[in-house]
Amino acid sequence: MRQFERLLRPKSIAVFGGTQARAVVEQSRKMGFAGEIWPVHPAKGEIAGLRAYRSVADLPRSPDAAFVGVNRHATIEIVRELSAHGAGGAVCFASGFREAGDDAEGEALQRQLVEAAGQMPIIGPNCYGLINYADGALLWPDQHGGKRLAAGERGVAIITQSSNIAINMTMQKRGLPIAYLMTAGNQAQTGLSEIALGLIEDERVSVLGLHIEGFDSAAGFERLAARARELRKPVVAMKIGRSEQARAAAISHTASLAGTAAASDVFLKRLGISRVHSIPVFLETLKLLHAVGPLPGFRLSSVSCSGGEAAVMADSAEGRRIRFPTLDESHSLCVKETLGPLVAIANPLDYHTFIWNDEAAMTATFSAFVSGGFDLNLLVLDFPRADRCSDADWWPALRAFKTALKANGAHGAVVASMPENMPEAYASVLLADGMVPLCGIEEALAAAEAAAVIGEMWKRPTSASIRADVAEETPLRLGLSPSHLSPVSWGKGNAGRDDGCSSSPPLIGGGVPSVSEADRGANFLDEAAAKAMLAAAGLPVPKGRRATTVAEAAAAAAEIGFPVALKALGLPHKSEHGAVRLNLRDSEAVKAAAESLLPLGSGLYVERMVAGGAAELIVGVRHDSVFGPVMTVGFGGVLVELLQDSATLLLPASREEIDEALRGLKLFPLLDGYRGRAKADLSSAVEAIGEIGQFARIHASEIAEMDINPLIVCAERQGAWIADALVVRRSEE
């Protein structure tokens, strides 16, 4: 593994180039960098008042860090010379490498750059570089708005793949102390997760914030998350890519893999990394975690002297996991004793203006309120304009809140409903006094939720690796032996379970697999072949047989046992083509159905019906470029698209993860006996989904996509059965 100590915390800096090199020199000197700075230029005698050296060979010694601000061709040669002379690392400013898209020259130059660097770490190319506010070392060719940390002070470390977003973040006026800010560029050699591992080891770093356009390595992020948990340093991610346009922009910008949005969410959650979706929430979450760390739970309190603010707080919590729990009777009485008879006791609390500017009274009320053991206590308070108003009457409330928090050993934050009403000078004072200054109600509640999610995830055992190439293959966790889910050959085997049956009349609608016609082609397996493969691996497939004639269909039905289902093969969207006949109870019904279905497809499939169906699920597996096989579970049929009621799981998925995913679906009550319906066999559903996921993982090199729709879940203790299966093999390249 590459060593980053010298690059991140340099004592000597070499700068190459003209305008950008001058800016690096000026910014480092302005920040009070105590080390040596060596400009390098083949023609100039001095840069920014410092002697300029002609080449790497002329430098007094090997530099700890270098900023290379020359064109892409010259960058490669300078990096080669730096590596040969034992430099600690380099920032590559130039663009025109792999991020240029389909440019063959850019691809070739990127390979040459990585080769030239060898084991010397390089950041970029196509990036601004590094600001180290702890030591005043800047490999940064532009202005910025940050300030150096004081001795003994801690701050957050931020890494972003966008240099412009990085510049903007330095301009924040929210009171957030920053120890490091780095840009990763297109991650030619050194990925974002590897940079983060180097930063998080610094004791002056309290929290890590990642603006992620593309993942460099699933394994790298797993190592980062494990180390962050060991050090008790939370990680927050703003992962872009929820829209197709954002993913396209990320690829063109950084040449890295964005990953699908749902899979990214699950991956980050599994690692205990909280994902947020906006820059303001990102900064407020970092600030909250810097001040108080992960929250132990989702229970919040709120006090303000306005009924309007209390209502806005309550409404802003709707749809979130954080909540304002109702005070119990004894707690309510305790608070009421500190206020007048006209004040209604609630959470959020409007304490009215009866006690405004009465520090003793406010201290009593706030102390009584925060004594309830909340995970975070909020005081809603917007500061007046300093240029036109006086803030004298605001400080008694702040002192009272501080005293109440300290007396109860509680965490607290002061929330301004509008960010501009929390000036930076006030924010710094509040932070020093142990009260987190949060800008904006929505941002404050989102930050609290993110901090509570990390606290929740840290209480759980560390999850297994996602990819087989991350660590040793994890053992099966669903009570299955390897032989039970052994690999099988494509299209071989036709064994089904004799105790199984096929699909009953649809409970929630027909199947609509999402595989495109273009992708399907010759790699599409018909239902008979797909089910034979699944059955041979021991998955719960009803007994069925392929037939090519009416007579064969009738004979197969008699052998399987009535009632049966009859389907035309070769049509992935059978219901749209009227290619399914259900609940056929005798040979004559089968023959009549077979005659009508034979012209529609490439053959027939006869299958025993499933009795006692309580609900229909869909289980889909797709290959993700970052995470490998990713599984989606939801309610079967078109409702998956209409209600967007689905959950994503990374493989391997434990029994607990599958159960939690099902219980999180909007329509889960249908599985749980909603309004007198029969309760579904949830345990068998979890088992079947686990088997499907494990099968997909074993065959990840062969399967491009797989849809089980529906997985019929029967009433309790009656099992769950794969009633239809669609499998697309990977194309041979």
XYZ file of C-alpha atoms in Angstrom:
733
model
C 0.000 0.000 0.000
C 1.264 3.464 -0.896
C 2.418 5.788 1.876
C 0.806 9.244 2.015
C 2.401 10.823 5.074
C 4.871 12.979 3.174
C 2.372 14.090 0.533
C -0.415 14.974 2.977
C 1.785 16.567 5.655
C 4.811 17.850 3.739
C 7.795 19.707 5.106
C 9.007 20.611 1.619
C 7.047 21.410 -1.545
C 8.217 21.564 -5.151
C 6.039 23.435 -7.661
C 6.214 23.079 -11.445
C 4.731 25.433 -14.017
C 3.948 29.089 -14.483
C 0.704 30.718 -13.332
C -0.474 27.769 -11.235
C 2.956 27.329 -9.654
C 3.032 30.982 -8.622
C -0.421 30.608 -7.030
C 0.703 27.568 -5.035
C 3.680 29.481 -3.687
C 1.563 32.487 -2.762
C -1.175 30.479 -1.057
C 1.253 28.392 1.024
C 3.164 31.456 2.172
C -0.067 33.291 2.946
C -1.185 30.371 5.150
C 2.123 30.459 7.031
C 3.637 27.210 5.786
C 6.818 26.688 7.791
C 8.539 24.318 5.368
C 10.576 24.939 2.232
C 9.042 25.770 -1.161
C 11.043 25.125 -4.332
C 9.693 26.464 -7.635
C 10.948 24.597 -10.700
C 11.031 26.207 -14.157
C 13.372 25.590 -17.079
C 13.729 29.281 -17.979
C 12.721 31.530 -15.073
C 15.165 32.511 -12.360
C 12.552 33.205 -9.702
C 8.847 32.674 -9.070
C 6.890 34.713 -6.526
C 10.136 35.969 -5.034
C 11.660 32.501 -4.569
C 14.609 31.062 -6.450
C 13.499 28.794 -9.279
C 15.381 25.547 -9.992
C 15.874 24.243 -13.500
C 14.813 20.617 -12.956
C 14.080 17.925 -10.407
C 17.762 17.004 -10.423
C 18.701 20.537 -9.296
C 16.500 20.484 -6.162
C 18.286 20.544 -2.776
C 16.804 17.147 -1.948
C 13.820 14.972 -2.690
C 10.617 16.972 -2.023
C 7.900 15.604 0.228
C 5.191 16.864 -2.132
C 5.015 18.372 -5.581
C 2.421 20.355 -7.501
C 2.748 19.656 -11.223
C 0.978 22.419 -13.140
C 2.188 21.807 -16.686
C 0.601 20.249 -19.789
C -0.302 16.576 -19.826
C 2.728 15.417 -21.837
C 5.211 17.295 -19.649
C 3.366 16.074 -16.536
C 4.305 12.477 -17.329
C 8.004 13.250 -17.607
C 8.087 15.328 -14.424
C 6.249 12.602 -12.492
C 8.771 10.061 -13.770
C 11.675 12.201 -12.552
C 10.044 12.840 -9.172
C 9.450 9.122 -8.643
C 13.035 8.299 -9.584
C 14.323 10.864 -7.076
C 12.209 9.505 -4.212
C 9.616 12.274 -3.898
C 6.771 11.730 -1.451
C 3.982 12.334 -3.964
C 2.541 14.706 -6.528
C -0.634 16.524 -7.474
C -1.278 16.411 -11.229
C -3.217 19.484 -12.332
C -3.437 18.846 -16.084
C -6.539 17.481 -17.779
C -6.878 15.518 -21.014
C -6.328 12.025 -19.662
C -8.983 9.316 -19.287
C -11.674 11.804 -18.244
C -11.656 13.036 -21.851
C -14.006 10.153 -22.711
C -13.384 8.114 -25.858
C -10.091 9.856 -26.556
C -7.585 7.082 -27.279
C -4.674 9.424 -26.679
C -6.034 10.335 -23.229
C -6.308 6.653 -22.324
C -2.740 6.003 -23.443
C -1.379 9.033 -21.596
C -3.111 7.968 -18.389
C -1.457 4.561 -18.573
C 1.895 6.249 -19.125
C 1.303 8.563 -16.153
C 0.556 5.687 -13.791
C 3.574 3.776 -15.065
C 5.792 6.833 -14.584
C 4.641 7.283 -10.981
C 5.455 3.749 -9.913
C 4.870 3.490 -6.152
C 4.961 7.251 -5.645
C 1.411 8.474 -4.856
C -0.129 10.834 -7.384
C -3.402 12.710 -6.935
C -5.455 13.386 -10.058
C -4.905 14.171 -12.843
C -7.504 16.856 -13.583
C -7.626 18.138 -10.013
C -6.719 21.129 -7.881
C -4.988 19.151 -5.164
C -4.687 19.592 -1.425
C -5.251 22.163 1.308
C -3.827 21.166 4.680
C -5.271 23.694 7.136
C -3.625 21.934 10.073
C -0.067 22.644 8.889
C -0.667 25.466 6.418
C 0.571 23.387 3.472
C -1.247 24.095 0.214
C -0.748 22.335 -3.095
C -3.548 24.506 -4.408
C -3.410 26.844 -7.425
C -6.232 29.225 -6.540
C -7.717 31.320 -3.771
C -9.788 29.699 -1.014
C -11.867 30.871 1.916
C -10.600 28.709 4.760
C -8.402 29.470 7.730
C -5.641 27.588 9.458
C -6.505 25.472 12.482
C -5.157 26.645 15.813
C -2.684 24.447 17.660
C -4.499 21.534 19.279
C -7.668 22.171 17.279
C -9.418 19.424 15.311
C -11.414 19.702 12.118
C -13.124 17.706 9.415
C -11.439 16.296 6.325
C -13.293 16.655 3.023
C -12.484 14.900 -0.244
C -14.337 15.744 -3.428
C -13.938 14.766 -7.054
C -14.932 18.267 -8.159
C -12.394 21.060 -7.816
C -15.032 23.752 -8.152
C -17.187 22.227 -5.412
C -14.048 22.086 -3.288
C -13.420 25.803 -3.787
C -17.044 26.576 -2.922
C -16.821 24.536 0.270
C -13.843 26.555 1.453
C -16.045 29.648 1.207
C -18.636 28.326 3.711
C -19.567 30.654 6.567
C -21.180 28.022 8.784
C -18.492 27.760 11.426
C -17.297 24.366 10.204
C -13.613 23.840 11.087
C -11.784 22.144 8.205
C -8.508 20.311 8.719
C -8.050 19.061 5.159
C -9.722 19.620 1.836
C -8.669 17.497 -1.121
C -9.748 16.859 -4.677
C -9.327 13.403 -6.176
C -9.656 14.184 -9.876
C -10.060 11.184 -12.118
C -8.215 8.842 -9.723
C -5.753 7.523 -12.289
C -3.619 5.806 -9.662
C -4.853 6.757 -6.218
C -8.525 6.319 -5.485
C -10.703 8.368 -3.208
C -10.892 5.619 -0.598
C -7.101 5.299 -0.477
C -6.699 9.052 -0.011
C -9.320 8.929 2.739
C -7.415 6.179 4.553
C -4.370 8.423 4.576
C -6.300 11.388 5.978
C -8.311 9.612 8.649
C -5.195 8.539 10.509
C -4.381 12.158 11.415
C -5.415 12.738 15.024
C -6.432 16.272 14.083
C -9.198 14.891 11.840
C -12.519 14.386 13.633
C -14.881 13.433 10.790
C -14.486 12.494 7.144
C -16.707 13.899 4.400
C -16.723 12.394 0.901
C -18.281 13.910 -2.203
C -18.361 10.845 -4.422
C -18.959 10.869 -8.155
C -17.577 7.397 -8.751
C -16.300 4.577 -6.554
C -12.677 3.665 -7.056
C -12.978 0.323 -5.277
C -15.596 -1.476 -3.216
C -12.782 -3.174 -1.326
C -11.133 0.183 -0.641
C -14.325 1.620 0.813
C -14.742 -1.442 3.012
C -11.235 -0.988 4.390
C -11.924 2.702 4.957
C -15.191 2.029 6.795
C -13.577 -0.602 9.002
C -10.726 1.707 9.952
C -13.082 4.648 10.547
C -15.095 2.528 12.959
C -11.932 1.442 14.770
C -10.909 5.081 15.185
C -14.501 6.133 16.033
C -14.408 8.705 13.248
C -17.708 8.952 11.383
C -17.877 9.153 7.595
C -20.497 11.101 5.628
C -20.963 10.748 1.880
C -22.700 12.922 -0.658
C -22.935 10.390 -3.484
C -24.199 11.798 -6.746
C -25.812 9.624 -9.393
C -29.501 9.434 -8.481
C -30.344 10.548 -12.027
C -29.109 9.217 -15.356
C -27.841 12.695 -16.211
C -25.771 12.838 -13.028
C -24.229 9.436 -13.709
C -23.363 10.498 -17.255
C -21.784 13.716 -15.961
C -19.740 11.769 -13.407
C -18.382 9.398 -16.024
C -17.432 12.203 -18.381
C -15.889 14.214 -15.544
C -13.877 11.601 -13.694
C -13.796 8.444 -15.812
C -14.847 6.479 -12.716
C -17.799 4.202 -12.067
C -20.814 5.827 -10.454
C -22.733 2.678 -9.545
C -26.504 2.547 -9.482
C -28.202 4.811 -6.961
C -30.013 2.091 -5.015
C -26.953 -0.137 -4.794
C -24.823 2.798 -3.677
C -27.310 3.578 -0.904
C -27.257 0.027 0.408
C -23.493 -0.261 0.113
C -22.846 2.913 2.087
C -25.424 1.993 4.715
C -23.901 -1.452 5.155
C -20.542 0.201 5.758
C -21.976 2.589 8.342
C -21.453 5.595 6.059
C -24.370 8.013 6.099
C -25.462 9.330 2.695
C -26.824 12.839 2.251
C -28.075 14.525 -0.900
C -27.154 18.206 -0.820
C -24.133 20.362 -0.081
C -25.814 22.290 2.796
C -26.875 19.049 4.526
C -23.402 17.612 3.904
C -21.758 20.544 5.693
C -24.262 20.629 8.567
C -23.903 16.880 9.116
C -20.118 17.182 9.243
C -20.468 19.985 11.768
C -22.854 18.016 13.998
C -20.664 14.923 13.915
C -17.541 16.996 14.570
C -19.145 18.448 17.690
C -21.022 15.503 19.217
C -20.276 12.412 17.119
C -22.880 9.836 16.027
C -26.197 10.126 17.846
C -27.323 7.140 19.936
C -30.887 7.337 18.608
C -33.514 9.290 16.703
C -35.319 11.017 19.619
C -35.141 14.819 19.457
C -36.499 17.694 21.503
C -37.132 21.227 20.299
C -37.820 24.473 22.164
C -38.579 27.913 20.760
C -40.555 30.967 21.750
C -42.814 30.713 18.701
C -45.741 28.478 17.907
C -44.967 28.957 14.238
C -41.421 27.672 14.652
C -42.632 24.723 16.721
C -45.076 23.796 13.965
C -42.416 24.085 11.264
C -40.124 21.821 13.302
C -42.866 19.232 13.706
C -43.799 19.307 10.022
C -40.166 19.076 8.933
C -39.811 15.798 10.813
C -42.606 14.172 8.770
C -41.294 11.360 6.600
C -38.013 11.171 8.487
C -36.795 8.614 10.963
C -36.007 11.288 13.528
C -38.983 12.151 15.721
C -40.127 14.452 18.506
C -41.581 11.999 21.041
C -44.467 13.061 23.266
C -43.479 13.838 26.835
C -44.726 11.366 29.416
C -46.939 12.613 32.241
C -44.233 13.129 34.853
C -41.895 14.868 32.411
C -44.706 17.082 31.151
C -45.618 18.073 34.708
C -41.963 18.873 35.461
C -41.806 21.261 32.489
C -45.208 22.773 33.224
C -44.123 23.779 36.713
C -41.517 26.109 35.166
C -43.994 27.887 32.882
C -47.246 29.782 33.197
C -50.694 28.170 33.010
C -51.299 29.429 29.458
C -48.470 27.415 27.914
C -49.367 24.067 26.355
C -46.668 21.485 27.046
C -45.662 19.639 23.901
C -42.622 18.548 21.913
C -41.697 20.687 19.971
C -42.323 23.216 22.727
C -43.454 26.812 22.260
C -42.444 28.310 25.596
C -43.995 31.656 24.530
C -42.333 34.973 25.296
C -43.417 35.046 28.945
C -39.894 34.114 30.076
C -37.939 35.755 27.229
C -34.817 37.520 28.501
C -35.353 35.996 31.982
C -32.255 33.835 32.174
C -33.164 32.098 35.420
C -36.638 31.189 34.169
C -35.360 29.971 30.823
C -32.683 27.910 32.551
C -35.353 26.202 34.656
C -37.564 25.473 31.627
C -34.750 24.279 29.388
C -33.289 22.106 32.165
C -36.642 20.469 32.798
C -37.198 19.874 29.099
C -33.825 18.359 28.184
C -33.905 16.099 31.254
C -35.937 13.629 29.184
C -32.886 11.831 27.847
C -33.282 12.939 24.232
C -30.578 12.046 21.741
C -30.296 15.668 20.613
C -31.902 18.837 21.976
C -32.623 21.760 19.672
C -33.098 25.437 20.458
C -34.607 27.328 17.524
C -33.097 30.809 17.515
C -32.445 33.168 14.602
C -29.996 35.983 15.322
C -30.876 39.582 14.428
C -28.994 41.579 11.816
C -25.897 43.025 13.428
C -25.899 46.098 11.176
C -29.390 47.243 12.181
C -30.333 45.502 15.430
C -29.042 44.559 18.875
C -28.478 40.954 19.947
C -28.325 41.745 23.679
C -31.561 39.894 24.501
C -30.459 36.708 22.700
C -27.565 35.786 24.963
C -29.640 34.986 28.087
C -31.403 32.260 26.070
C -28.088 30.869 24.867
C -26.552 30.877 28.341
C -29.667 29.197 29.748
C -29.551 26.495 27.080
C -25.838 25.890 27.659
C -26.415 25.546 31.421
C -29.329 23.153 30.887
C -27.307 20.926 28.557
C -24.327 20.807 30.898
C -26.498 20.029 33.941
C -28.084 17.068 32.149
C -25.010 15.827 30.274
C -26.990 16.326 27.073
C -26.131 17.165 23.467
C -27.646 20.333 22.038
C -27.778 22.432 18.898
C -28.938 25.951 18.148
C -30.949 25.994 14.926
C -31.465 29.105 12.809
C -34.512 28.707 10.599
C -32.671 30.614 7.856
C -28.945 30.020 7.274
C -28.193 33.725 6.909
C -29.459 34.250 10.451
C -26.544 32.229 11.863
C -23.533 34.488 11.203
C -20.139 32.812 11.161
C -18.900 34.721 14.208
C -21.860 33.483 16.269
C -21.427 29.931 14.971
C -17.818 29.824 16.131
C -18.754 31.035 19.620
C -21.555 28.481 19.939
C -19.306 25.641 18.811
C -16.681 26.623 21.365
C -19.405 26.628 24.048
C -20.491 23.070 23.232
C -23.628 23.982 21.270
C -23.728 22.977 17.611
C -24.733 25.871 15.329
C -27.018 24.444 12.631
C -28.126 26.501 9.648
C -31.657 25.814 8.410
C -34.401 23.656 9.899
C -34.524 21.119 7.078
C -30.745 20.873 7.078
C -30.623 20.479 10.862
C -33.109 17.606 10.916
C -31.443 15.890 7.969
C -28.091 16.185 9.737
C -29.543 14.742 12.947
C -30.998 11.833 11.029
C -27.697 11.158 9.278
C -25.827 11.226 12.602
C -28.367 8.848 14.130
C -28.064 6.436 11.196
C -24.311 6.187 11.801
C -24.949 5.602 15.502
C -27.408 2.854 14.628
C -25.066 1.160 12.166
C -22.110 1.294 14.550
C -24.129 -0.723 17.049
C -24.386 -3.591 14.556
C -21.656 -6.109 13.796
C -19.489 -5.311 10.799
C -21.047 -6.787 7.654
C -19.346 -9.287 5.409
C -17.487 -8.144 2.324
C -19.584 -7.392 -0.735
C -17.317 -8.775 -3.418
C -15.495 -12.083 -3.569
C -12.361 -10.155 -4.541
C -12.550 -8.077 -1.361
C -11.830 -10.881 1.063
C -12.042 -14.623 1.339
C -15.389 -16.011 0.218
C -17.871 -15.672 3.072
C -19.667 -18.818 4.294
C -23.301 -19.280 3.447
C -25.493 -17.651 6.080
C -28.901 -19.060 5.232
C -28.608 -22.584 6.552
C -27.597 -23.944 3.154
C -24.667 -26.210 2.470
C -22.460 -25.508 -0.540
C -23.695 -28.700 -2.163
C -27.284 -27.500 -1.841
C -26.480 -24.566 -4.108
C -23.809 -26.137 -6.247
C -23.109 -24.678 -9.684
C -24.997 -26.349 -12.520
C -24.528 -26.402 -16.285
C -26.720 -24.197 -18.431
C -29.920 -25.894 -19.590
C -29.190 -29.235 -17.897
C -31.510 -30.921 -15.442
C -35.286 -30.952 -15.336
C -35.933 -31.914 -11.755
C -38.580 -30.044 -9.824
C -39.874 -30.509 -6.313
C -42.671 -33.070 -6.249
C -44.394 -31.205 -3.437
C -44.512 -28.004 -5.464
C -47.087 -26.429 -7.689
C -47.294 -23.566 -10.169
C -48.825 -20.160 -10.222
C -52.287 -19.568 -8.925
C -54.395 -16.785 -10.508
C -52.450 -13.536 -10.134
C -53.067 -11.766 -6.845
C -51.490 -8.461 -7.778
C -50.989 -8.417 -11.548
C -48.930 -9.952 -14.311
C -45.167 -10.087 -14.558
C -43.314 -7.338 -16.398
C -39.625 -8.298 -16.534
C -37.346 -5.357 -17.193
C -34.940 -7.039 -19.601
C -34.746 -5.178 -22.901
C -35.278 -6.892 -26.234
C -31.878 -5.663 -27.428
C -30.078 -7.202 -24.446
C -32.043 -10.413 -24.555
C -31.305 -11.857 -27.987
C -29.920 -15.360 -28.078
C -28.874 -15.163 -24.410
C -32.451 -15.280 -23.144
C -33.328 -18.618 -21.522
C -36.923 -19.691 -21.818
C -38.823 -20.500 -18.638
C -38.335 -24.253 -18.941
C -34.540 -23.968 -19.231
C -34.323 -21.351 -16.498
C -36.425 -23.373 -14.076
C -34.533 -26.571 -14.822
C -31.332 -24.770 -13.880
C -32.846 -23.357 -10.690
C -34.412 -26.659 -9.677
C -31.147 -28.523 -10.203
C -29.559 -26.150 -7.717
C -32.223 -26.998 -5.142
C -34.296 -23.822 -5.355
C -38.069 -24.058 -4.682
C -39.413 -24.613 -8.202
C -42.801 -26.326 -8.727
C -42.757 -29.568 -10.693
C -42.962 -28.865 -14.429
C -42.198 -30.256 -17.880
C -41.519 -28.958 -21.369
C -43.909 -30.072 -24.129
C -43.833 -29.594 -27.899
C -47.241 -31.006 -28.838
C -50.794 -31.037 -27.499
C -50.468 -34.722 -26.640
C -47.213 -34.180 -24.742
C -48.797 -31.361 -22.771
C -51.754 -33.522 -21.783
C -49.478 -36.407 -20.778
C -47.251 -34.108 -18.741
C -50.243 -32.654 -16.915
C -51.531 -36.121 -16.017
C -48.101 -37.088 -14.694
C -47.661 -33.881 -12.668
C -51.166 -33.926 -11.241
C -54.018 -31.470 -11.628
C -54.602 -28.567 -11.409
C -51.826 -27.247 -13.665
C -50.753 -24.096 -15.431
C -49.857 -24.050 -19.133
C -47.583 -21.433 -20.679
C -46.166 -20.647 -24.104
C -42.369 -20.645 -24.049
C -40.078 -18.062 -25.609
C -42.127 -15.023 -24.537
C -40.737 -13.075 -21.579
C -43.923 -10.992 -21.242
C -46.395 -13.845 -21.313
C -49.331 -12.015 -19.757
C -49.141 -9.278 -22.418
C -49.464 -11.929 -25.137
C -52.194 -13.953 -23.425
C -49.713 -16.813 -23.236
C -50.722 -18.242 -19.840
C -53.604 -20.533 -18.866
C -54.111 -21.208 -15.164
C -55.948 -23.680 -12.979
C -56.509 -26.313 -15.678
C -58.222 -29.228 -13.927
C -58.391 -32.020 -16.521
C -56.849 -33.298 -19.739
C -59.495 -31.789 -21.979
C -58.847 -28.313 -20.543
C -55.121 -28.804 -21.077
C -55.571 -29.908 -24.683
C -57.808 -26.954 -25.514
C -55.335 -24.542 -23.916
C -52.372 -26.170 -25.663
C -53.962 -25.785 -29.096
C -54.410 -22.047 -28.542
C -50.948 -21.500 -27.033
C -48.736 -23.500 -29.375
C -48.769 -20.897 -32.198
C -47.662 -18.150 -29.798
C -44.246 -19.389 -28.797
C -41.494 -21.965 -29.197
C -43.140 -24.708 -27.164
C -45.172 -25.284 -24.009
C -44.449 -25.531 -20.324
C -46.742 -27.479 -18.019
C -46.475 -26.803 -14.305
C -48.377 -27.717 -11.209
C -50.371 -24.927 -9.553
C -49.367 -23.409 -6.241
C -52.134 -23.647 -3.680
C -52.718 -21.161 -0.891
C -50.911 -18.165 -2.338
C -50.974 -15.218 0.071
C -48.802 -12.713 -1.829
C -46.617 -12.388 -4.905
C -43.093 -10.989 -4.813
C -40.559 -10.140 -7.464
C -36.896 -10.949 -6.969
C -34.548 -9.465 -9.540
C -30.791 -9.653 -9.869
C -28.739 -7.307 -12.048
C -25.011 -6.930 -12.501
C -23.714 -3.608 -11.179
C -20.421 -2.328 -12.544
C -19.187 -1.533 -9.028
C -20.851 -4.000 -6.690
C -21.341 -7.083 -8.846
C -24.709 -8.881 -8.549
C -27.313 -6.669 -6.865
C -30.715 -8.010 -5.836
C -34.024 -6.133 -5.746
C -37.074 -7.434 -3.897
C -40.573 -6.011 -4.068
C -44.196 -6.882 -4.633
C -44.742 -8.696 -7.917
C -46.203 -7.436 -11.155
C -46.526 -3.867 -12.348
C -46.882 -2.550 -8.810
C -43.106 -2.519 -8.512
C -42.996 0.287 -11.073
C -46.222 2.040 -10.092
C -45.548 2.223 -6.358
C -41.749 2.089 -6.484
C -42.141 -0.286 -3.564
C -38.927 -2.221 -3.639
C -35.736 -2.683 -1.697
C -32.202 -3.324 -2.888
C -29.805 -5.817 -1.338
C -26.122 -6.356 -1.924
C -24.924 -9.925 -2.051
C -24.257 -11.834 0.076
C -27.351 -10.816 2.035
C -28.026 -12.260 5.476
C -31.364 -13.585 6.655
C -31.699 -10.491 8.847
C -31.060 -8.129 5.941
C -33.640 -9.850 3.745
C -36.220 -9.835 6.529
C -35.580 -6.144 7.191
C -35.916 -5.352 3.474
C -39.301 -7.084 3.250
C -40.597 -5.418 6.402
C -39.596 -2.048 4.967
C -41.866 -2.411 1.916
C -45.024 -0.293 1.847
C -47.141 -3.376 1.115
C -45.558 -5.552 3.792
C -48.912 -5.669 5.670
C -50.138 -7.932 2.826
C -47.567 -10.464 4.008
C -48.513 -9.917 7.627
C -52.237 -10.701 7.511
C -53.634 -7.293 6.577
C -57.373 -6.979 7.419
C -57.917 -10.634 8.036
C -55.917 -11.994 5.113
C -53.943 -15.145 5.724
C -50.465 -14.471 7.026
C -47.794 -15.352 4.498
C -44.970 -17.783 5.161
C -42.403 -15.037 5.712
C -39.713 -17.425 6.864
C -39.936 -19.438 3.630
C -39.948 -16.232 1.586
C -36.743 -15.069 3.295
C -35.186 -18.502 2.732
C -36.149 -18.574 -0.938
C -34.864 -15.044 -1.567
C -31.609 -15.951 0.142
C -31.258 -19.038 -2.054
C -31.940 -17.004 -5.193
C -29.331 -14.450 -4.166
C -26.756 -17.085 -3.386
C -27.444 -18.820 -6.705
C -26.972 -15.523 -8.555
C -23.728 -14.895 -6.704
C -22.332 -18.337 -7.527
C -23.218 -17.835 -11.193
C -22.274 -14.144 -11.364
C -19.838 -14.799 -14.209
C -22.611 -16.388 -16.297
C -25.775 -14.434 -15.438
C -26.355 -10.884 -16.645
C -29.904 -10.550 -15.324
C -32.467 -12.687 -13.552
C -36.096 -12.007 -12.662
C -38.249 -14.213 -10.484
C -41.755 -12.821 -10.945
C -43.723 -13.939 -9.169
C -42.259 -15.664 -6.184
C -45.541 -16.902 -4.725
C -45.515 -16.800 -0.951
C -48.107 -19.150 0.485
C -49.843 -19.059 3.832
C -47.829 -19.831 6.957
C -45.809 -23.049 6.870
C -46.778 -23.695 3.216
C -43.652 -22.382 1.569
C -42.706 -19.981 -1.205
C -42.383 -21.027 -4.846
C -40.742 -19.690 -7.995
C -43.722 -19.470 -10.352
C -41.924 -17.738 -13.235
C -38.273 -17.176 -14.041
C -36.449 -15.085 -16.597
C -32.686 -15.500 -17.002
C -30.352 -13.667 -19.366
C -26.864 -15.015 -19.827
C -23.831 -12.779 -20.168
C -22.738 -12.137 -23.734
C -19.529 -13.813 -24.795
C -17.065 -11.109 -25.724
